[in-house]
Amino acid sequence: MTDRLPSENIIYTNGLTKQFDGVTAVNNLSLEIPPGVIFGFIGPSGCGKTTSVRLLLGVYKPDSGDVQVLGHRPDKFSHRERAKIGYMPQQFILYPELT
């Protein structure tokens, strides 16, 4: 994988997969979300929505597949790129590393 992937889409994934202790949380997720589209994950509890978002944010690294957001791999975001992304988790959390 390269740091910058060629795509016109704001969000792009291809075959994104993530497992935890042998349990598949996200299996072969492929998305192409172009600029200007309002997009959200909807589904029942435990279907992989939060894991998918965390993969898009670079919180988790995928076990396989490619992901890019704003033209870059999330695990390689600069501070400037990360500042362009907003994330509101389902439950309010205080992060101890923030003062």
CSV table of N, CA and C in Angstrom, one decimal:
chain,number,residue,atom,x,y,z
A,1,MET,N,0.8,-1.2,0.0
A,1,MET,CA,0.0,0.0,0.0
A,1,MET,C,0.9,1.2,0.0
A,2,THR,N,0.4,2.2,-0.7
A,2,THR,CA,1.1,3.5,-0.7
A,2,THR,C,0.4,4.5,0.3
A,3,ASP,N,1.0,5.6,0.7
A,3,ASP,CA,0.4,6.5,1.6
A,3,ASP,C,-0.8,7.2,0.9
A,4,ARG,N,-0.6,7.5,-0.4
A,4,ARG,CA,-1.7,8.2,-1.1
A,4,ARG,C,-2.2,7.3,-2.2
A,5,LEU,N,-3.4,7.0,-2.2
A,5,LEU,CA,-4.0,6.1,-3.2
A,5,LEU,C,-4.8,6.9,-4.2
A,6,PRO,N,-4.8,6.5,-5.5
A,6,PRO,CA,-5.5,7.3,-6.5
A,6,PRO,C,-7.0,7.0,-6.5
A,7,SER,N,-7.8,8.0,-6.2
A,7,SER,CA,-9.3,7.9,-6.2
A,7,SER,C,-9.9,9.3,-6.1
A,8,GLU,N,-11.0,9.5,-6.8
A,8,GLU,CA,-11.7,10.7,-6.7
A,8,GLU,C,-12.7,10.7,-5.6
A,9,ASN,N,-12.9,9.6,-4.9
A,9,ASN,CA,-13.8,9.5,-3.8
A,9,ASN,C,-13.3,10.0,-2.5
A,10,ILE,N,-14.2,10.5,-1.7
A,10,ILE,CA,-13.8,11.0,-0.3
A,10,ILE,C,-13.5,9.8,0.6
A,11,ILE,N,-14.3,8.7,0.4
A,11,ILE,CA,-14.0,7.5,1.2
A,11,ILE,C,-14.0,6.4,0.1
A,12,TYR,N,-12.9,5.5,0.3
A,12,TYR,CA,-12.8,4.4,-0.6
A,12,TYR,C,-12.3,3.2,0.2
A,13,THR,N,-12.9,2.1,0.1
A,13,THR,CA,-12.4,0.9,0.7
A,13,THR,C,-12.6,-0.2,-0.3
A,14,ASN,N,-11.7,-1.2,-0.3
A,14,ASN,CA,-11.8,-2.4,-1.2
A,14,ASN,C,-11.4,-3.6,-0.4
A,15,GLY,N,-12.3,-4.5,-0.1
A,15,GLY,CA,-12.0,-5.7,0.6
A,15,GLY,C,-11.6,-5.6,2.0
A,16,LEU,N,-12.1,-4.5,2.7
A,16,LEU,CA,-11.6,-4.2,4.0
A,16,LEU,C,-12.1,-5.3,5.0
A,17,THR,N,-11.2,-5.9,5.7
A,17,THR,CA,-11.6,-6.9,6.7
A,17,THR,C,-10.8,-6.7,8.0
A,18,LYS,N,-11.5,-6.9,9.1
A,18,LYS,CA,-10.9,-6.8,10.4
A,18,LYS,C,-11.5,-7.9,11.3
A,19,GLN,N,-10.5,-8.6,12.0
A,19,GLN,CA,-10.9,-9.7,12.9
A,19,GLN,C,-10.3,-9.4,14.3
A,20,PHE,N,-11.0,-9.9,15.3
A,20,PHE,CA,-10.6,-9.8,16.7
A,20,PHE,C,-10.6,-11.2,17.3
A,21,ASP,N,-9.5,-11.7,17.7
A,21,ASP,CA,-9.4,-13.1,18.3
A,21,ASP,C,-10.1,-14.1,17.4
A,22,GLY,N,-9.9,-14.0,16.1
A,22,GLY,CA,-10.6,-15.0,15.2
A,22,GLY,C,-12.0,-14.8,14.9
A,23,VAL,N,-12.6,-13.7,15.4
A,23,VAL,CA,-14.0,-13.3,15.1
A,23,VAL,C,-14.0,-12.2,14.1
A,24,THR,N,-14.6,-12.4,13.0
A,24,THR,CA,-14.7,-11.4,11.9
A,24,THR,C,-15.7,-10.3,12.3
A,25,ALA,N,-15.2,-9.1,12.4
A,25,ALA,CA,-16.0,-7.9,12.8
A,25,ALA,C,-16.5,-7.2,11.5
A,26,VAL,N,-15.6,-7.1,10.5
A,26,VAL,CA,-15.9,-6.5,9.2
A,26,VAL,C,-15.3,-7.4,8.2
A,27,ASN,N,-16.1,-7.8,7.2
A,27,ASN,CA,-15.7,-8.8,6.2
A,27,ASN,C,-15.9,-8.3,4.8
A,28,ASN,N,-14.8,-8.0,4.2
A,28,ASN,CA,-14.7,-7.6,2.7
A,28,ASN,C,-15.6,-6.4,2.4
A,29,LEU,N,-15.4,-5.3,3.2
A,29,LEU,CA,-16.2,-4.1,3.0
A,29,LEU,C,-15.6,-3.3,1.8
A,30,SER,N,-16.4,-3.0,0.8
A,30,SER,CA,-16.0,-2.2,-0.3
A,30,SER,C,-17.0,-1.0,-0.5
A,31,LEU,N,-16.5,0.2,-0.4
A,31,LEU,CA,-17.3,1.4,-0.5
A,31,LEU,C,-16.6,2.4,-1.5
A,32,GLU,N,-17.4,3.2,-2.1
A,32,GLU,CA,-16.9,4.3,-2.9
A,32,GLU,C,-17.9,5.5,-2.7
A,33,ILE,N,-17.5,6.4,-1.8
A,33,ILE,CA,-18.3,7.6,-1.5
A,33,ILE,C,-17.7,8.8,-2.1
A,34,PRO,N,-18.4,9.4,-3.1
A,34,PRO,CA,-17.9,10.6,-3.8
A,34,PRO,C,-18.1,11.8,-3.0
A,35,PRO,N,-17.4,12.9,-3.4
A,35,PRO,CA,-17.6,14.2,-2.7
A,35,PRO,C,-19.1,14.7,-2.8
A,36,GLY,N,-19.5,15.3,-1.7
A,36,GLY,CA,-20.9,15.9,-1.7
A,36,GLY,C,-22.0,15.0,-1.2
A,37,VAL,N,-21.7,13.7,-0.9
A,37,VAL,CA,-22.7,12.7,-0.6
A,37,VAL,C,-22.7,12.7,1.0
A,38,ILE,N,-23.9,12.6,1.5
A,38,ILE,CA,-24.1,12.4,3.0
A,38,ILE,C,-24.3,10.9,3.1
A,39,PHE,N,-23.5,10.4,4.0
A,39,PHE,CA,-23.4,8.9,4.2
A,39,PHE,C,-23.4,8.6,5.6
A,40,GLY,N,-24.0,7.5,6.0
A,40,GLY,CA,-24.0,7.0,7.4
A,40,GLY,C,-24.1,5.5,7.4
A,41,PHE,N,-23.6,4.9,8.5
A,41,PHE,CA,-23.7,3.4,8.7
A,41,PHE,C,-25.0,3.2,9.5
A,42,ILE,N,-25.8,2.3,9.1
A,42,ILE,CA,-27.0,2.0,9.8
A,42,ILE,C,-27.1,0.5,9.8
A,43,GLY,N,-27.4,-0.1,11.0
A,43,GLY,CA,-27.6,-1.5,11.2
A,43,GLY,C,-27.7,-1.9,12.6
A,44,PRO,N,-28.0,-3.2,12.8
A,44,PRO,CA,-28.2,-3.7,14.2
A,44,PRO,C,-26.9,-3.7,15.0
A,45,SER,N,-27.1,-3.7,16.3
A,45,SER,CA,-26.0,-3.8,17.2
A,45,SER,C,-25.1,-5.0,16.9
A,46,GLY,N,-23.8,-4.7,16.8
A,46,GLY,CA,-22.8,-5.8,16.6
A,46,GLY,C,-22.6,-6.2,15.2
A,47,CYS,N,-23.1,-5.4,14.2
A,47,CYS,CA,-22.9,-5.7,12.8
A,47,CYS,C,-21.6,-5.1,12.2
A,48,GLY,N,-20.8,-4.3,13.0
A,48,GLY,CA,-19.5,-3.9,12.5
A,48,GLY,C,-19.5,-2.4,12.1
A,49,LYS,N,-20.5,-1.6,12.5
A,49,LYS,CA,-20.5,-0.2,12.2
A,49,LYS,C,-19.4,0.6,12.9
A,50,THR,N,-19.2,0.4,14.2
A,50,THR,CA,-18.2,1.1,14.9
A,50,THR,C,-16.8,0.7,14.4
A,51,THR,N,-16.6,-0.6,14.2
A,51,THR,CA,-15.3,-1.1,13.7
A,51,THR,C,-15.0,-0.5,12.4
A,52,SER,N,-16.0,-0.4,11.5
A,52,SER,CA,-15.8,0.2,10.2
A,52,SER,C,-15.4,1.6,10.3
A,53,VAL,N,-16.1,2.4,11.1
A,53,VAL,CA,-15.7,3.8,11.3
A,53,VAL,C,-14.3,3.9,11.9
A,54,ARG,N,-13.9,3.1,12.8
A,54,ARG,CA,-12.6,3.1,13.4
A,54,ARG,C,-11.5,2.7,12.4
A,55,LEU,N,-11.9,1.9,11.4
A,55,LEU,CA,-11.0,1.6,10.3
A,55,LEU,C,-10.8,2.8,9.5
A,56,LEU,N,-11.9,3.5,9.2
A,56,LEU,CA,-11.8,4.7,8.4
A,56,LEU,C,-11.0,5.8,9.0
A,57,LEU,N,-11.0,5.8,10.4
A,57,LEU,CA,-10.3,6.9,11.1
A,57,LEU,C,-8.9,6.5,11.4
A,58,GLY,N,-8.5,5.3,11.2
A,58,GLY,CA,-7.1,4.8,11.5
A,58,GLY,C,-6.9,4.4,12.9
A,59,VAL,N,-8.0,4.3,13.6
A,59,VAL,CA,-7.9,3.8,15.0
A,59,VAL,C,-7.5,2.3,15.0
A,60,TYR,N,-8.1,1.6,14.1
A,60,TYR,CA,-7.7,0.2,13.8
A,60,TYR,C,-7.0,0.0,12.5
A,61,LYS,N,-6.1,-0.9,12.4
A,61,LYS,CA,-5.5,-1.2,11.1
A,61,LYS,C,-6.2,-2.4,10.5
A,62,PRO,N,-6.6,-2.4,9.2
A,62,PRO,CA,-7.3,-3.6,8.7
A,62,PRO,C,-6.4,-4.8,8.6
A,63,ASP,N,-7.0,-6.0,8.7
A,63,ASP,CA,-6.2,-7.2,8.5
A,63,ASP,C,-6.0,-7.5,7.0
A,64,SER,N,-6.9,-7.0,6.2
A,64,SER,CA,-6.7,-7.1,4.8
A,64,SER,C,-7.5,-6.0,4.1
A,65,GLY,N,-7.2,-5.7,2.9
A,65,GLY,CA,-8.0,-4.7,2.1
A,65,GLY,C,-7.3,-3.4,2.1
A,66,ASP,N,-7.8,-2.5,1.3
A,66,ASP,CA,-7.3,-1.1,1.2
A,66,ASP,C,-8.4,-0.1,1.7
A,67,VAL,N,-7.9,1.0,2.3
A,67,VAL,CA,-8.8,2.1,2.7
A,67,VAL,C,-8.1,3.4,2.5
A,68,GLN,N,-8.9,4.4,2.0
A,68,GLN,CA,-8.4,5.7,1.9
A,68,GLN,C,-9.6,6.7,2.3
A,69,VAL,N,-9.2,7.7,3.0
A,69,VAL,CA,-10.1,8.8,3.3
A,69,VAL,C,-9.4,10.1,2.9
A,70,LEU,N,-10.1,11.0,2.2
A,70,LEU,CA,-9.6,12.2,1.7
A,70,LEU,C,-8.3,12.0,1.0
A,71,GLY,N,-8.2,10.9,0.3
A,71,GLY,CA,-7.1,10.6,-0.6
A,71,GLY,C,-5.8,10.0,0.1
A,72,HIS,N,-6.0,9.7,1.4
A,72,HIS,CA,-4.8,9.2,2.1
A,72,HIS,C,-5.2,7.9,3.0
A,73,ARG,N,-4.2,7.1,3.3
A,73,ARG,CA,-4.4,6.0,4.2
A,73,ARG,C,-4.6,6.6,5.6
A,74,PRO,N,-5.6,6.2,6.3
A,74,PRO,CA,-5.9,6.8,7.7
A,74,PRO,C,-4.7,6.6,8.7
A,75,ASP,N,-4.0,5.5,8.6
A,75,ASP,CA,-2.9,5.4,9.5
A,75,ASP,C,-1.7,6.3,9.2
A,76,LYS,N,-1.8,7.0,8.1
A,76,LYS,CA,-0.7,7.9,7.7
A,76,LYS,C,-1.2,9.4,7.7
A,77,PHE,N,-2.4,9.7,8.3
A,77,PHE,CA,-2.9,11.0,8.3
A,77,PHE,C,-1.9,12.0,9.0
A,78,SER,N,-1.7,13.2,8.4
A,78,SER,CA,-1.0,14.2,9.1
A,78,SER,C,-2.0,14.9,10.0
A,79,HIS,N,-1.5,15.8,10.9
A,79,HIS,CA,-2.4,16.5,11.8
A,79,HIS,C,-3.4,17.4,10.9
A,80,ARG,N,-2.9,17.9,9.9
A,80,ARG,CA,-3.8,18.8,9.0
A,80,ARG,C,-4.9,17.9,8.4
A,81,GLU,N,-4.6,16.7,7.9
A,81,GLU,CA,-5.6,15.8,7.3
A,81,GLU,C,-6.6,15.4,8.4
A,82,ARG,N,-6.1,15.0,9.6
A,82,ARG,CA,-6.9,14.5,10.7
A,82,ARG,C,-7.9,15.6,11.1
A,83,ALA,N,-7.5,16.9,11.1
A,83,ALA,CA,-8.3,18.0,11.5
A,83,ALA,C,-9.5,18.2,10.6
A,84,LYS,N,-9.5,17.7,9.4
A,84,LYS,CA,-10.6,17.8,8.5
A,84,LYS,C,-11.8,16.8,8.8
A,85,ILE,N,-11.5,15.9,9.7
A,85,ILE,CA,-12.5,14.8,10.0
A,85,ILE,C,-13.2,15.0,11.3
A,86,GLY,N,-14.5,14.9,11.4
A,86,GLY,CA,-15.2,15.0,12.6
A,86,GLY,C,-15.8,13.6,12.9
A,87,TYR,N,-15.8,13.2,14.2
A,87,TYR,CA,-16.3,11.9,14.6
A,87,TYR,C,-17.1,12.1,15.9
A,88,MET,N,-18.3,11.7,15.9
A,88,MET,CA,-19.2,11.7,17.1
A,88,MET,C,-19.5,10.3,17.5
A,89,PRO,N,-18.9,9.7,18.5
A,89,PRO,CA,-19.3,8.3,18.9
A,89,PRO,C,-20.7,8.3,19.5
A,90,GLN,N,-21.2,7.0,19.5
A,90,GLN,CA,-22.5,6.8,20.0
A,90,GLN,C,-22.6,7.3,21.5
A,91,GLN,N,-21.6,6.9,22.3
A,91,GLN,CA,-21.6,7.3,23.7
A,91,GLN,C,-20.5,8.3,23.9
A,92,PHE,N,-20.8,9.3,24.8
A,92,PHE,CA,-19.8,10.3,25.1
A,92,PHE,C,-18.7,9.7,25.9
A,93,ILE,N,-17.4,10.0,25.5
A,93,ILE,CA,-16.3,9.4,26.1
A,93,ILE,C,-15.3,10.5,26.4
A,94,LEU,N,-14.7,10.6,27.6
A,94,LEU,CA,-13.6,11.5,27.9
A,94,LEU,C,-12.3,10.8,27.6
A,95,TYR,N,-11.5,11.3,26.7
A,95,TYR,CA,-10.3,10.7,26.4
A,95,TYR,C,-9.2,11.2,27.4
A,96,PRO,N,-8.5,10.3,28.1
A,96,PRO,CA,-7.6,10.7,29.1
A,96,PRO,C,-6.4,11.5,28.6
A,97,GLU,N,-6.0,11.2,27.3
A,97,GLU,CA,-4.8,11.9,26.7
A,97,GLU,C,-5.1,13.3,26.3
A,98,LEU,N,-6.4,13.8,26.4
A,98,LEU,CA,-6.7,15.2,26.0
A,98,LEU,C,-6.8,16.0,27.3
A,99,THR,N,-6.2,17.1,27.4
A,99,THR,CA,-6.3,18.0,28.6
A,99,THR,C,-7.0,19.2,28.3
